[in-house]
Structure formats: structure tokens, C-alpha cells
Tab-separated table of C-alpha atoms in Angstrom:
chain	number	residue	atom	x	y	z
A	15	UNK	CA	164.351	-28.736	222.424
A	16	UNK	CA	163.316	-29.920	225.792
A	17	UNK	CA	166.538	-32.830	225.750
A	18	UNK	CA	168.877	-30.373	224.046
A	19	UNK	CA	169.126	-26.835	226.304
A	20	UNK	CA	170.480	-23.816	224.454
A	21	UNK	CA	172.006	-23.278	227.723
A	22	UNK	CA	172.447	-24.683	231.444
A	23	UNK	CA	169.342	-24.423	233.948
A	24	UNK	CA	169.700	-20.780	236.188
A	25	UNK	CA	170.551	-21.545	239.692
A	26	UNK	CA	171.903	-18.533	240.828
A	27	UNK	CA	171.355	-14.452	241.044
A	28	UNK	CA	174.017	-14.237	238.149
A	29	UNK	CA	173.113	-16.322	235.624
A	30	UNK	CA	170.191	-14.240	234.534
A	31	UNK	CA	171.884	-11.232	233.899
A	32	UNK	CA	174.482	-13.102	232.166
A	33	UNK	CA	172.378	-15.196	229.797
A	34	UNK	CA	170.668	-11.124	228.968
A	35	UNK	CA	174.294	-10.263	228.189
A	36	UNK	CA	175.238	-13.080	226.383
A	37	UNK	CA	171.703	-13.269	223.974
A	38	UNK	CA	172.331	-9.083	223.461
A	39	UNK	CA	175.846	-9.964	222.696
A	40	UNK	CA	175.197	-12.801	220.227
A	41	UNK	CA	172.671	-10.960	218.546
A	42	UNK	CA	174.337	-8.069	217.835
A	43	UNK	CA	176.883	-10.326	216.370
A	44	UNK	CA	175.080	-12.538	214.296
A	45	UNK	CA	172.820	-9.327	212.466
A	46	UNK	CA	176.189	-7.429	212.115
A	47	UNK	CA	177.820	-10.339	210.836
A	48	UNK	CA	174.809	-11.061	208.810
A	49	UNK	CA	174.524	-7.379	206.774
A	50	UNK	CA	178.273	-7.132	206.113
A	51	UNK	CA	178.258	-10.830	204.959
A	52	UNK	CA	175.092	-10.382	202.924
A	53	UNK	CA	175.818	-6.410	201.502
A	54	UNK	CA	179.751	-8.070	200.576
A	55	UNK	CA	178.372	-10.804	198.655
A	56	UNK	CA	175.292	-8.236	196.816
A	57	UNK	CA	178.548	-6.251	196.042
A	58	UNK	CA	180.379	-8.668	194.289
A	59	UNK	CA	177.733	-10.343	192.345
A	60	UNK	CA	176.452	-7.136	191.220
A	61	UNK	CA	179.486	-5.554	190.239
A	62	UNK	CA	181.468	-8.610	189.251
A	63	UNK	CA	183.741	-8.020	185.798
A	64	UNK	CA	181.674	-8.302	183.054
A	65	UNK	CA	178.335	-7.385	184.503
A	66	UNK	CA	177.021	-4.874	182.765
A	67	UNK	CA	175.632	-2.184	185.385
A	68	UNK	CA	175.915	1.128	185.705
A	69	UNK	CA	179.336	2.366	186.886
A	70	UNK	CA	179.389	6.222	186.219
A	71	UNK	CA	179.112	9.078	189.280
A	72	UNK	CA	180.401	6.878	192.205
A	73	UNK	CA	180.816	8.939	195.022
A	74	UNK	CA	184.346	9.185	197.028
A	75	UNK	CA	182.571	9.579	200.159
A	76	UNK	CA	179.296	9.998	201.716
A	77	UNK	CA	179.405	11.720	204.813
A	78	UNK	CA	176.490	11.092	206.595
A	79	UNK	CA	176.699	7.210	205.538
A	80	UNK	CA	180.445	7.670	207.192
A	81	UNK	CA	179.173	8.748	210.292
A	82	UNK	CA	176.113	6.175	210.317
A	83	UNK	CA	178.606	2.953	210.391
A	84	UNK	CA	180.886	4.959	212.549
A	85	UNK	CA	178.609	6.114	215.853
A	86	UNK	CA	176.577	3.855	215.915
A	87	UNK	CA	178.338	1.036	215.924
A	88	UNK	CA	180.840	2.798	218.933
A	89	UNK	CA	177.481	3.445	220.337
A	90	UNK	CA	176.645	0.363	220.690
A	91	UNK	CA	180.411	-0.868	221.912
A	92	UNK	CA	180.418	1.234	225.017
A	93	UNK	CA	176.879	-0.054	225.738
A	94	UNK	CA	178.108	-3.250	226.034
A	95	UNK	CA	181.327	-2.507	227.532
A	96	UNK	CA	179.607	-0.527	230.177
A	97	UNK	CA	176.949	-3.249	230.677
A	98	UNK	CA	179.500	-6.197	230.626
A	99	UNK	CA	182.328	-3.912	233.033
A	100	UNK	CA	179.064	-3.713	235.889
A	101	UNK	CA	178.049	-7.476	235.873
A	102	UNK	CA	181.939	-8.627	236.076
A	103	UNK	CA	182.488	-5.914	238.904
A	104	UNK	CA	179.644	-6.868	240.872
A	105	UNK	CA	180.586	-11.081	240.322
A	106	UNK	CA	183.917	-9.886	241.755
A	107	UNK	CA	182.660	-8.102	244.500
A	108	UNK	CA	181.709	-10.460	247.516
A	109	UNK	CA	179.556	-9.080	250.419
A	110	UNK	CA	180.641	-8.398	253.621
A	111	UNK	CA	178.469	-11.240	255.065
A	112	UNK	CA	178.837	-13.666	252.810
A	113	UNK	CA	179.965	-17.106	253.961
A	114	UNK	CA	183.392	-18.398	253.493
A	115	UNK	CA	184.529	-21.726	252.697
A	116	UNK	CA	187.795	-22.722	251.525
A	117	UNK	CA	188.873	-24.717	248.476
A	118	UNK	CA	192.347	-26.509	247.754
A	119	UNK	CA	192.492	-28.263	244.838
A	120	UNK	CA	194.812	-30.531	243.745
A	121	UNK	CA	195.181	-33.971	240.916
A	122	UNK	CA	192.875	-34.481	240.366
A	123	UNK	CA	189.934	-33.616	243.158
A	124	UNK	CA	188.173	-30.157	245.115
A	125	UNK	CA	188.673	-30.361	248.673
A	126	UNK	CA	186.674	-28.296	250.429
A	127	UNK	CA	186.582	-27.091	254.042
A	128	UNK	CA	183.334	-24.780	255.916
A	129	UNK	CA	184.080	-22.883	259.127
A	130	UNK	CA	183.360	-24.763	261.591
A	131	UNK	CA	185.747	-28.025	260.262
A	132	UNK	CA	183.250	-29.687	258.079
A	133	UNK	CA	184.805	-31.090	254.984
A	134	UNK	CA	184.247	-32.379	251.804
A	135	UNK	CA	185.818	-33.731	248.668
A	136	UNK	CA	184.410	-33.104	245.084
A	137	UNK	CA	180.820	-31.654	246.619
A	138	UNK	CA	179.932	-28.601	248.065
A	139	UNK	CA	177.211	-28.479	250.531
A	140	UNK	CA	175.433	-24.623	250.130
A	141	UNK	CA	172.387	-23.245	251.766
A	142	UNK	CA	169.665	-21.802	249.263
A	143	UNK	CA	170.000	-17.629	248.733
A	144	UNK	CA	172.683	-17.215	251.270
A	145	UNK	CA	176.245	-16.267	249.982
A	146	UNK	CA	179.318	-17.372	249.315
A	147	UNK	CA	182.535	-17.090	249.296
A	148	UNK	CA	184.937	-19.381	248.524
A	149	UNK	CA	189.124	-18.749	249.455
A	150	UNK	CA	190.737	-21.257	246.848
A	151	UNK	CA	194.631	-22.147	246.217
A	152	UNK	CA	195.891	-24.656	243.799
A	153	UNK	CA	198.742	-27.563	245.989
A	154	UNK	CA	199.802	-28.399	242.314
A	155	UNK	CA	199.406	-27.154	239.439
A	156	UNK	CA	196.547	-24.629	237.673
A	157	UNK	CA	192.793	-25.717	237.598
A	158	UNK	CA	189.664	-23.875	237.404
A	159	UNK	CA	186.806	-24.167	239.467
A	160	UNK	CA	183.489	-24.092	237.228
A	161	UNK	CA	179.409	-24.385	238.317
A	162	UNK	CA	177.903	-23.854	234.686
A	163	UNK	CA	174.222	-23.562	236.420
A	164	UNK	CA	175.645	-21.027	238.542
A	165	UNK	CA	177.935	-19.405	235.611
A	166	UNK	CA	181.163	-18.821	238.076
A	167	UNK	CA	183.908	-19.796	236.968
A	168	UNK	CA	187.691	-18.670	238.410
A	169	UNK	CA	191.271	-20.011	237.694
A	170	UNK	CA	192.899	-21.630	241.128
A	171	UNK	CA	196.240	-20.924	240.785
A	172	UNK	CA	199.118	-22.786	243.326
A	173	UNK	CA	200.650	-20.485	245.437
A	174	UNK	CA	197.901	-17.827	245.178
A	175	UNK	CA	194.294	-17.331	247.016
A	176	UNK	CA	191.837	-16.503	244.262
A	177	UNK	CA	188.163	-15.686	245.667
A	178	UNK	CA	184.683	-16.570	243.719
A	179	UNK	CA	181.336	-15.519	244.963
A	180	UNK	CA	177.570	-16.298	244.313
A	181	UNK	CA	174.088	-16.657	245.980
A	182	UNK	CA	172.195	-20.426	244.781
A	183	UNK	CA	168.375	-19.241	243.848
A	184	UNK	CA	167.229	-22.844	243.047
A	185	UNK	CA	167.696	-25.920	245.358
A	186	UNK	CA	168.920	-29.146	243.025
A	187	UNK	CA	172.211	-30.814	242.489
A	188	UNK	CA	174.733	-29.218	239.866
A	189	UNK	CA	177.732	-29.572	238.309
A	190	UNK	CA	180.932	-28.798	239.448
A	191	UNK	CA	183.715	-29.093	237.236
A	192	UNK	CA	187.797	-28.187	236.676
A	193	UNK	CA	187.558	-25.722	233.089
A	194	UNK	CA	191.737	-26.292	232.847
A	195	UNK	CA	193.576	-28.867	231.690
A	196	UNK	CA	195.486	-30.127	234.817
A	197	UNK	CA	197.000	-34.094	233.973
A	198	UNK	CA	195.222	-36.918	232.576
A	199	UNK	CA	192.918	-37.261	234.975
A	200	UNK	CA	191.864	-33.723	234.187
A	201	UNK	CA	188.147	-35.351	233.083
A	202	UNK	CA	187.706	-36.885	236.373
A	203	UNK	CA	188.379	-33.827	238.323
A	204	UNK	CA	184.285	-33.091	239.097
A	205	UNK	CA	181.905	-33.184	241.540
A	206	UNK	CA	178.537	-31.925	242.472
A	207	UNK	CA	177.226	-28.624	244.731
A	208	UNK	CA	174.266	-29.328	246.676
A	209	UNK	CA	172.609	-26.221	247.492
A	210	UNK	CA	169.791	-26.544	250.599
A	211	UNK	CA	166.994	-25.086	252.113
A	212	UNK	CA	168.548	-22.927	254.990
A	213	UNK	CA	166.687	-25.357	257.730
A	214	UNK	CA	168.480	-28.578	255.841
A	215	UNK	CA	171.031	-27.335	255.128
A	216	UNK	CA	172.259	-26.517	259.197
A	217	UNK	CA	170.650	-30.172	259.477
A	218	UNK	CA	173.388	-31.264	257.645
A	219	UNK	CA	176.417	-28.980	259.185
A	220	UNK	CA	174.556	-30.424	262.918
A	221	UNK	CA	175.418	-34.170	261.079
A	222	UNK	CA	179.030	-32.879	260.584
A	223	UNK	CA	178.677	-34.145	257.086
A	224	UNK	CA	178.094	-37.217	257.311
A	225	UNK	CA	177.992	-38.291	253.582
A	226	UNK	CA	181.845	-37.341	253.944
A	227	UNK	CA	184.068	-36.722	256.476
A	228	UNK	CA	183.402	-36.188	260.803
A	229	UNK	CA	184.085	-33.281	261.758
A	230	UNK	CA	186.668	-32.684	264.062
A	231	UNK	CA	187.838	-29.546	265.288
A	232	UNK	CA	186.783	-26.056	263.863
A	233	UNK	CA	188.943	-24.427	261.178
A	234	UNK	CA	190.207	-21.565	264.030
A	235	UNK	CA	190.446	-24.872	266.388
A	236	UNK	CA	192.312	-26.387	264.065
A	237	UNK	CA	194.980	-23.646	263.116
A	238	UNK	CA	195.156	-22.627	267.220
A	239	UNK	CA	196.443	-26.695	267.760
A	240	UNK	CA	198.769	-25.822	265.062
A	241	UNK	CA	199.668	-22.116	266.450
A	242	UNK	CA	200.863	-24.145	269.452
A	243	UNK	CA	202.243	-26.917	267.845
A	244	UNK	CA	204.871	-24.203	266.184
A	245	UNK	CA	205.399	-22.189	269.672
A	246	UNK	CA	204.532	-18.929	267.215
A	247	UNK	CA	203.449	-16.981	270.566
A	248	UNK	CA	206.876	-17.926	271.381
A	249	UNK	CA	207.798	-14.847	269.048
A	250	UNK	CA	204.278	-13.168	267.918
A	251	UNK	CA	202.768	-12.060	271.294
A	252	UNK	CA	199.724	-9.772	271.649
A	253	UNK	CA	202.039	-6.791	271.977
A	254	UNK	CA	205.172	-5.676	269.249
A	255	UNK	CA	208.009	-7.370	270.729
A	256	UNK	CA	212.078	-7.122	269.738
A	257	UNK	CA	211.231	-10.883	268.747
A	258	UNK	CA	208.144	-10.565	266.335
A	259	UNK	CA	205.501	-8.509	265.801
A	260	UNK	CA	201.872	-8.831	267.071
A	261	UNK	CA	199.997	-10.978	264.429
A	262	UNK	CA	196.182	-8.864	266.559
A	263	UNK	CA	194.703	-7.553	264.332
A	264	UNK	CA	196.892	-8.126	261.458
A	265	UNK	CA	194.186	-9.047	258.685
A	266	UNK	CA	193.215	-5.519	256.683
A	267	UNK	CA	196.488	-4.082	258.012
A	268	UNK	CA	198.653	-1.843	256.122
A	269	UNK	CA	202.286	-3.417	257.112
A	270	UNK	CA	205.759	-1.343	256.225
A	271	UNK	CA	208.174	-3.305	255.269
A	272	UNK	CA	211.874	-3.046	255.647
A	273	UNK	CA	212.239	-2.584	251.809
A	274	UNK	CA	210.564	0.789	252.308
A	275	UNK	CA	207.341	0.438	250.516
A	276	UNK	CA	203.693	-1.131	252.513
A	277	UNK	CA	201.690	-4.243	251.612
A	278	UNK	CA	198.158	-4.455	253.139
A	279	UNK	CA	197.788	-7.799	255.034
A	280	UNK	CA	195.561	-10.401	253.008
A	281	UNK	CA	195.423	-14.079	253.018
A	282	UNK	CA	198.348	-14.410	250.051
A	283	UNK	CA	200.755	-12.212	251.871
A	284	UNK	CA	199.999	-13.921	255.257
A	285	UNK	CA	200.369	-16.731	253.480
A	286	UNK	CA	203.289	-16.006	252.467
A	287	UNK	CA	204.989	-14.675	255.766
A	288	UNK	CA	204.190	-18.079	256.788
A	289	UNK	CA	205.721	-19.842	254.009
A	290	UNK	CA	208.973	-17.715	253.061
A	291	UNK	CA	208.967	-15.322	255.919
A	292	UNK	CA	211.650	-13.635	254.665
A	293	UNK	CA	210.447	-12.307	251.225
A	294	UNK	CA	209.135	-9.307	252.618
A	295	UNK	CA	210.236	-8.471	256.033
A	296	UNK	CA	208.588	-6.151	258.233
A	297	UNK	CA	210.304	-3.183	259.104
A	298	UNK	CA	212.352	-3.389	262.171
A	299	UNK	CA	213.152	-6.911	262.067
A	300	UNK	CA	215.606	-9.610	260.524
A	301	UNK	CA	215.741	-12.514	258.965
A	302	UNK	CA	214.951	-14.509	261.811
A	303	UNK	CA	212.036	-16.702	261.623
A	304	UNK	CA	212.046	-20.421	259.965
A	305	UNK	CA	210.198	-21.269	257.222
A	306	UNK	CA	207.502	-23.333	257.236
A	307	UNK	CA	207.550	-24.295	253.555
A	308	UNK	CA	207.258	-28.059	253.066
A	309	UNK	CA	206.426	-28.378	257.328
A	310	UNK	CA	202.439	-27.190	256.612
A	311	UNK	CA	199.800	-28.402	254.250
A	312	UNK	CA	197.525	-25.844	252.431
A	313	UNK	CA	194.653	-26.897	254.305
A	314	UNK	CA	196.956	-26.210	257.731
A	315	UNK	CA	197.851	-22.644	256.288
A	316	UNK	CA	193.815	-21.890	256.184
A	317	UNK	CA	193.538	-23.124	258.932
A	318	UNK	CA	196.441	-21.448	260.867
A	319	UNK	CA	195.252	-18.087	259.107
A	320	UNK	CA	192.012	-18.508	260.607
A	321	UNK	CA	193.424	-18.764	263.689
A	322	UNK	CA	194.911	-15.316	263.200
A	323	UNK	CA	191.603	-13.867	262.666
A	324	UNK	CA	190.534	-14.284	265.690
A	325	UNK	CA	193.427	-13.004	267.764
A	326	UNK	CA	191.555	-9.378	268.123
A	327	UNK	CA	193.472	-6.235	267.984
A	328	UNK	CA	196.731	-5.783	269.703
A	329	UNK	CA	196.514	-4.147	272.775
A	330	UNK	CA	198.768	-0.785	273.745
A	331	UNK	CA	202.055	-0.784	275.099
A	332	UNK	CA	202.080	-0.238	278.900
A	333	UNK	CA	203.466	3.946	279.781
A	334	UNK	CA	205.608	4.384	282.265
A	335	UNK	CA	204.476	6.273	285.219
A	336	UNK	CA	206.155	10.163	285.360
A	337	UNK	CA	209.348	9.082	288.745
A	338	UNK	CA	208.340	11.232	291.557
A	339	UNK	CA	210.814	12.024	294.209
A	340	UNK	CA	210.752	10.603	297.307
A	341	UNK	CA	210.278	13.026	300.714
A	342	UNK	CA	213.143	13.726	302.566
A	343	UNK	CA	214.601	11.073	304.553
A	344	UNK	CA	212.316	8.262	302.793
A	345	UNK	CA	213.912	4.977	300.766
A	346	UNK	CA	210.497	4.093	299.780
A	347	UNK	CA	210.363	6.362	296.064
A	348	UNK	CA	206.762	4.924	295.927
A	349	UNK	CA	205.369	7.629	298.966
A	350	UNK	CA	205.222	11.028	297.047
A	351	UNK	CA	207.103	14.301	298.807
A	352	UNK	CA	203.124	15.857	300.380
A	353	UNK	CA	205.211	18.467	302.638
A	354	UNK	CA	203.701	21.943	301.930
A	355	UNK	CA	205.696	24.836	300.504
A	356	UNK	CA	208.056	26.486	302.740
A	357	UNK	CA	208.466	23.767	304.767
A	358	UNK	CA	211.897	23.280	306.139
A	359	UNK	CA	214.356	20.898	305.012
């Protein structure tokens, strides 16, 4: 059996709890399926037509038996439901300190970019024991990011960001697959996840991922260059202006929309505001921003959003000081009238 493992290797903190739940669910399914099947076969053979058995005194109802086969499966079903729901919720709630890595699926490869600018194709290097959050989008068709040894899988959808997180628990090299049929070369859309000791991972980052791409700019710096290239600051200043709202402190902010509803500014909303800005106008503004759909790539959009996240918090608008009447005979409005009360004109 050593060459025929029943389950992939366990290499993340999710793998153990997932396998236990899967094993318990499988055992319950086999037991109840076997029990019901055995009873069906037994009664079919025992009471088949022509078999000489006593059929007198058959009961039409049996309350204790009916309660047993109703309540016991109900309890087991609820236990499995809440157990699975708790695990599902945990697997969909990334820690706040998780390291964010960006993934773009395209026919037929995975393009991965680390925040400091290191880029990879079909390989993902991550540190051991560190939560990693993947922010993913597809450039063309539906894909699915799947790491069997981590027990994690998430669809990667065109035009919409999805997230996936995990915490590697074992150093090694693991499979990275696409689990959604995405075209003629779907079977070739794969790669590897390399889990490294944290010191080794830092050395790998310092070498700028030489096995793949040379580091050029961090995502924030690359996004800043795009921000300047398209003169975004011309309309989006430090404070709201007549030309456009401020982008400072935008992420996580509730944005009031022109149609009367509101939306929380997350990755998906900001992407839509960049590529199709007139679909959901900010309250108080008209459709004056040009669309950048087709002008910038998904990778550039991610870089631009990384820069927007660094813009900080919008500064309060300056308030005008109250006007002060100048003293009689003075033409300088900045000089206050300090004459004592009762001084004649």
C-alpha cells in the first residue's frame, strides 16, 4: 500500500481536519448504505413470493422504531453539518496578518506575483508556517486553483476576484493543478508549490526569484508608475474635488453611489471602478472618467490597486477662518480691531 496511498500527502494545517471529516463522512455513508442494503436484501429474500414464513400479526406502526430511525440520522446529520460548516468558515476566513500573493490564471498557465515584485510562472514559493492569502482572477476563461496536498481548491473567475488561503505545515514540493476544464491544453496547466523554511524563503526573495523572473519593481512602485503614466492624480487628489473623489483611504470604505445605494470598496469594486468607471458612479459625480478596459492588463490593474492601498487617509478639507472687521481707517483686513470698548470713532 506504500505505493498506493489512499489520500495525498498532508502538507497544510487544513489537511488533517479535512481528512478526519472526510473519513468520518465516508464511514457513516458506508455503514448506513451497507445496513440499508443488507436489510433490503434480507427482507426481499425472506418474504419473497412463495416462501413459507409467518406473515400473520404484522404491525402497521412501531413508534419506538420510527423515532429511532428518524432521530438518530437527524442528530448525525446535524453534527456533520455544523462540523463541516465550521471547517468551511475557517477555510474561507484568512487571518489579517496573512501574506498576500496575486495570481492570474490564463490559458494555460498560472502567473504569480509577490508584493515585492518577484514574479513566477507555474511555480509558487511560500514560507513554512506562514498564512498565505491568494488574490486570484482569470484573464480569459474559468480556471480552478487546486493544491491536493493542502486540501484547498478555489475557482478562478474572469472579471471577478476570488481568494484562497492556507498555512503550509511541511517543507517540500507539491502539485499545483487546474481543476476546471479550460481548453485543449487544460491537462498541461499545472506547476508546483515550493514550501521553504522561512530563512530559505527570505534568501530566495533576496535573490529576486532568479529561477523565474528578475525583480523589477515592487507592486506598489509599479502601480505608482501606472498612476503617474495615466495622470490619475489630475482628478483624484488628496481630497475630494470637483473632478473626482479622493482615493486616499479608499479600501474598506463605504462608498455612496449615485443610484442611492452604497458599496464597500474592496478589490472587486476598485477593479470595476478602474475598468468600467461609469457602471457605478460615486454620488455627486458624473460619467466623466474614461474606461481603461483593454488599455491595462489584469497584472497592471493589480499593481495599480496595490499603489492605491498605500495612499493613506484623505486629509480633512481646510476650513475658512471667520472674517474680522478691520479697525476704522485701516485698509488691511488682516489687522483686527483691538480698540477698547467705548472708544469714539
